[in-house]
Amino acid sequence: MSPWFDYSSSGPISVEGGIKAKSKRGAIGEQWWSRRFIAVLESYGMSGRLQRGRSYARRGQVLEFSLAAGKVSARVQGSRPQPYRVTITVPSLTGAQWREVESRLSAQALFRARLLAGEMPAEIEQVFAEAGTPLFPASRRDLTMDCNCPDWEVPCKHLAAVCYVLAEAFDEDPFAMLALRGRTREELLAALRGAAARGPAAGGAVGRATAGLPPSVPPARESPAMAVLADVTGPPLEQCLADFWSPGLSQARLRALPTSPAAPPDLLLRLSDPPAVEVRGQQLRDLLGPAYAALTADGEPTG
C-alpha cells in the first residue's frame, strides 16, 4: 500500500479561513453565466468528477485563489499536510479578437448601456460566437487543468473545487469572466465609453440634416450618455398609432420574464464622465458617487 493512498483515504485536513462556496446544497452558481460555465465543463464529460469537488468547495478547502488573464491559480488543502497547487488556463483572446468583440458590443446600444451599468446581457455569448471567439472554452482542448496531487484523473477533486469557487467568483463579478479571457472591466468599459463618445458615423452635419435637425444642434456623439441611445431606432409614429397603447406581450408572458436587476446608483457616472470640475478640492465625480448612493439607500429616512 503506497503512502499517498493512506493520505487520500483519510479525508481532507480541516482548515479555517478557507474560501467557502456560498451554496449549501444543490447546484453551485446563481447567475446564468456561472451556471453556463459549469454546464460547459460538464459537457466535456466532467460531470461526475466535478461533483467530487463540490464538498471540498463547501468545506472551504480552497485556501488561496487568484485570477489573471488566461490563468487561475489556487492552493487547495487535501489529505496531505502540504496543500496542493492548482492551475487552470484558457487561451486569452488576442488584441484583434477583442477589438472585434468590442466593435460588435458597441454597435448595440442596449448591450453597451447594460455593460456600462455593470450588467451582463445574456446575449453576450452570442456576440462572442458571431465574432468567432467563443466566450467559454470551445472544447476541452482549450482548457488546461493541472494539480500536483497524486490523482491522475482530470479534474481531480481539488481542481473541481476550484472550478466551483471560480463559478461563484463569476457570480459576484461577471466581468471576471471577461478578465479570464484577457480584458479587465476597466479596459472593456473604457473601450465602450470611447465608442459611445465617438457615436455613429452619421452624426455629422449631413446626418443631422437628413434627420431634419439644424446644423446648430450638437451631435449625439458629443455626449456619451446620449450616444448610448443614438442607434435605438423604431418605426415612425404614424405607422404604429393603432398599436401604440398595446403592451406587445400578454400578461402571462410579462410575468414569466426574469426580473431586471436594479440599476446601480452611479449609472449616470458610468455612462458619461462628469465635467472635470473641483468642488472644495474634490473631483465632482467623487462627490456625486456617494450622493447618488445615499439617495437610493434602502430604509426609512432618519431625522
PDB file of C-alpha atoms in Angstrom, residues 104-207:
ATOM      1  CA  ARG A 104     -19.903  44.312 -32.055  1.00  0.00           C
ATOM      2  CA  LEU A 105     -20.842  45.209 -28.476  1.00  0.00           C
ATOM      3  CA  SER A 106     -20.572  48.910 -29.243  1.00  0.00           C
ATOM      4  CA  ALA A 107     -22.830  48.518 -32.265  1.00  0.00           C
ATOM      5  CA  GLN A 108     -25.706  47.502 -29.973  1.00  0.00           C
ATOM      6  CA  ALA A 109     -26.762  50.430 -27.805  1.00  0.00           C
ATOM      7  CA  LEU A 110     -28.636  48.275 -25.294  1.00  0.00           C
ATOM      8  CA  PHE A 111     -25.680  45.916 -24.836  1.00  0.00           C
ATOM      9  CA  ARG A 112     -23.398  48.903 -24.377  1.00  0.00           C
ATOM     10  CA  ALA A 113     -25.712  50.534 -21.857  1.00  0.00           C
ATOM     11  CA  ARG A 114     -26.146  47.353 -19.805  1.00  0.00           C
ATOM     12  CA  LEU A 115     -22.416  46.684 -19.683  1.00  0.00           C
ATOM     13  CA  LEU A 116     -21.709  50.275 -18.676  1.00  0.00           C
ATOM     14  CA  ALA A 117     -24.317  49.794 -15.944  1.00  0.00           C
ATOM     15  CA  GLY A 118     -22.401  46.759 -14.667  1.00  0.00           C
ATOM     16  CA  GLU A 119     -24.833  44.162 -16.030  1.00  0.00           C
ATOM     17  CA  MET A 120     -24.008  41.141 -18.174  1.00  0.00           C
ATOM     18  CA  PRO A 121     -26.533  40.690 -21.001  1.00  0.00           C
ATOM     19  CA  ALA A 122     -27.395  37.079 -21.798  1.00  0.00           C
ATOM     20  CA  GLU A 123     -26.825  37.811 -25.482  1.00  0.00           C
ATOM     21  CA  ILE A 124     -23.123  38.467 -24.920  1.00  0.00           C
ATOM     22  CA  GLU A 125     -22.268  34.810 -25.507  1.00  0.00           C
ATOM     23  CA  GLN A 126     -23.835  35.068 -28.964  1.00  0.00           C
ATOM     24  CA  VAL A 127     -21.877  38.259 -29.664  1.00  0.00           C
ATOM     25  CA  PHE A 128     -18.618  36.447 -28.902  1.00  0.00           C
ATOM     26  CA  ALA A 129     -19.672  33.492 -31.071  1.00  0.00           C
ATOM     27  CA  GLU A 130     -20.513  35.768 -34.020  1.00  0.00           C
ATOM     28  CA  ALA A 131     -17.079  37.363 -33.639  1.00  0.00           C
ATOM     29  CA  GLY A 132     -15.541  33.893 -33.994  1.00  0.00           C
ATOM     30  CA  THR A 133     -14.209  33.885 -30.421  1.00  0.00           C
ATOM     31  CA  PRO A 134     -16.385  31.822 -28.036  1.00  0.00           C
ATOM     32  CA  LEU A 135     -16.800  33.361 -24.594  1.00  0.00           C
ATOM     33  CA  PHE A 136     -16.312  29.992 -22.893  1.00  0.00           C
ATOM     34  CA  PRO A 137     -13.729  27.378 -23.907  1.00  0.00           C
ATOM     35  CA  ALA A 138     -14.915  25.901 -27.199  1.00  0.00           C
ATOM     36  CA  SER A 139     -13.642  22.415 -26.391  1.00  0.00           C
ATOM     37  CA  ARG A 140     -11.735  20.506 -23.771  1.00  0.00           C
ATOM     38  CA  ARG A 141      -8.559  21.215 -25.735  1.00  0.00           C
ATOM     39  CA  ASP A 142      -8.971  24.912 -24.862  1.00  0.00           C
ATOM     40  CA  LEU A 143      -8.907  24.147 -21.144  1.00  0.00           C
ATOM     41  CA  THR A 144      -5.746  23.048 -19.368  1.00  0.00           C
ATOM     42  CA  MET A 145      -6.086  21.792 -15.793  1.00  0.00           C
ATOM     43  CA  ASP A 146      -3.189  20.836 -13.575  1.00  0.00           C
ATOM     44  CA  CYS A 147      -2.850  19.755  -9.942  1.00  0.00           C
ATOM     45  CA  ASN A 148       0.206  18.299  -8.230  1.00  0.00           C
ATOM     46  CA  CYS A 149      -1.836  15.748  -6.267  1.00  0.00           C
ATOM     47  CA  PRO A 150      -1.319  12.009  -6.960  1.00  0.00           C
ATOM     48  CA  ASP A 151      -4.732  11.625  -8.650  1.00  0.00           C
ATOM     49  CA  TRP A 152      -4.159  11.055 -12.358  1.00  0.00           C
ATOM     50  CA  GLU A 153      -7.750  11.771 -13.356  1.00  0.00           C
ATOM     51  CA  VAL A 154      -8.708  15.263 -14.551  1.00  0.00           C
ATOM     52  CA  PRO A 155     -10.346  17.033 -12.933  1.00  0.00           C
ATOM     53  CA  CYS A 156      -9.393  15.743  -9.505  1.00  0.00           C
ATOM     54  CA  LYS A 157     -11.482  16.920  -6.563  1.00  0.00           C
ATOM     55  CA  HIS A 158      -9.024  19.751  -5.911  1.00  0.00           C
ATOM     56  CA  LEU A 159      -9.407  21.090  -9.447  1.00  0.00           C
ATOM     57  CA  ALA A 160     -13.174  20.592  -9.249  1.00  0.00           C
ATOM     58  CA  ALA A 161     -13.336  22.596  -6.016  1.00  0.00           C
ATOM     59  CA  VAL A 162     -11.508  25.477  -7.709  1.00  0.00           C
ATOM     60  CA  CYS A 163     -13.935  25.316 -10.660  1.00  0.00           C
ATOM     61  CA  TYR A 164     -16.856  25.806  -8.255  1.00  0.00           C
ATOM     62  CA  VAL A 165     -15.091  28.654  -6.447  1.00  0.00           C
ATOM     63  CA  LEU A 166     -14.417  30.212  -9.862  1.00  0.00           C
ATOM     64  CA  ALA A 167     -18.112  29.912 -10.778  1.00  0.00           C
ATOM     65  CA  GLU A 168     -19.098  31.774  -7.614  1.00  0.00           C
ATOM     66  CA  ALA A 169     -16.448  34.400  -8.364  1.00  0.00           C
ATOM     67  CA  PHE A 170     -18.255  34.907 -11.672  1.00  0.00           C
ATOM     68  CA  ASP A 171     -21.495  35.286  -9.697  1.00  0.00           C
ATOM     69  CA  GLU A 172     -20.011  38.119  -7.659  1.00  0.00           C
ATOM     70  CA  ASP A 173     -18.348  39.841 -10.614  1.00  0.00           C
ATOM     71  CA  PRO A 174     -19.389  38.799 -14.134  1.00  0.00           C
ATOM     72  CA  PHE A 175     -16.542  40.880 -15.538  1.00  0.00           C
ATOM     73  CA  ALA A 176     -14.137  38.346 -14.001  1.00  0.00           C
ATOM     74  CA  MET A 177     -15.305  36.012 -16.758  1.00  0.00           C
ATOM     75  CA  LEU A 178     -14.092  38.526 -19.339  1.00  0.00           C
ATOM     76  CA  ALA A 179     -10.893  39.185 -17.392  1.00  0.00           C
ATOM     77  CA  LEU A 180     -10.074  35.486 -17.689  1.00  0.00           C
ATOM     78  CA  ARG A 181     -10.224  35.910 -21.469  1.00  0.00           C
ATOM     79  CA  GLY A 182      -7.876  38.897 -21.306  1.00  0.00           C
ATOM     80  CA  ARG A 183      -9.934  42.088 -20.776  1.00  0.00           C
ATOM     81  CA  THR A 184     -10.371  43.732 -17.407  1.00  0.00           C
ATOM     82  CA  ARG A 185     -13.582  45.507 -16.506  1.00  0.00           C
ATOM     83  CA  GLU A 186     -11.859  48.890 -16.728  1.00  0.00           C
ATOM     84  CA  GLU A 187     -10.376  48.168 -20.159  1.00  0.00           C
ATOM     85  CA  LEU A 188     -13.679  46.977 -21.631  1.00  0.00           C
ATOM     86  CA  LEU A 189     -15.743  49.838 -20.222  1.00  0.00           C
ATOM     87  CA  ALA A 190     -13.163  52.373 -21.381  1.00  0.00           C
ATOM     88  CA  ALA A 191     -13.433  50.970 -24.915  1.00  0.00           C
ATOM     89  CA  LEU A 192     -17.240  51.115 -24.789  1.00  0.00           C
ATOM     90  CA  ARG A 193     -17.227  54.676 -23.442  1.00  0.00           C
ATOM     91  CA  GLY A 194     -14.880  55.655 -26.239  1.00  0.00           C
ATOM     92  CA  ALA A 195     -17.226  54.127 -28.810  1.00  0.00           C
ATOM     93  CA  ALA A 196     -20.182  55.939 -27.229  1.00  0.00           C
ATOM     94  CA  ALA A 197     -18.285  59.232 -27.291  1.00  0.00           C
ATOM     95  CA  ARG A 198     -17.465  58.807 -30.977  1.00  0.00           C
ATOM     96  CA  GLY A 199     -21.094  57.990 -31.777  1.00  0.00           C
ATOM     97  CA  PRO A 200     -22.468  56.748 -35.099  1.00  0.00           C
ATOM     98  CA  ALA A 201     -20.706  57.707 -38.295  1.00  0.00           C
ATOM     99  CA  ALA A 202     -23.781  59.625 -39.440  1.00  0.00           C
ATOM    100  CA  GLY A 203     -23.550  62.020 -36.546  1.00  0.00           C
ATOM    101  CA  GLY A 204     -22.080  64.857 -38.615  1.00  0.00           C
ATOM    102  CA  ALA A 205     -23.803  67.753 -40.329  1.00  0.00           C
ATOM    103  CA  VAL A 206     -25.038  65.540 -43.199  1.00  0.00           C
ATOM    104  CA  GLY A 207     -26.592  63.052 -40.774  1.00  0.00           C
TER     105      GLY A 207
END
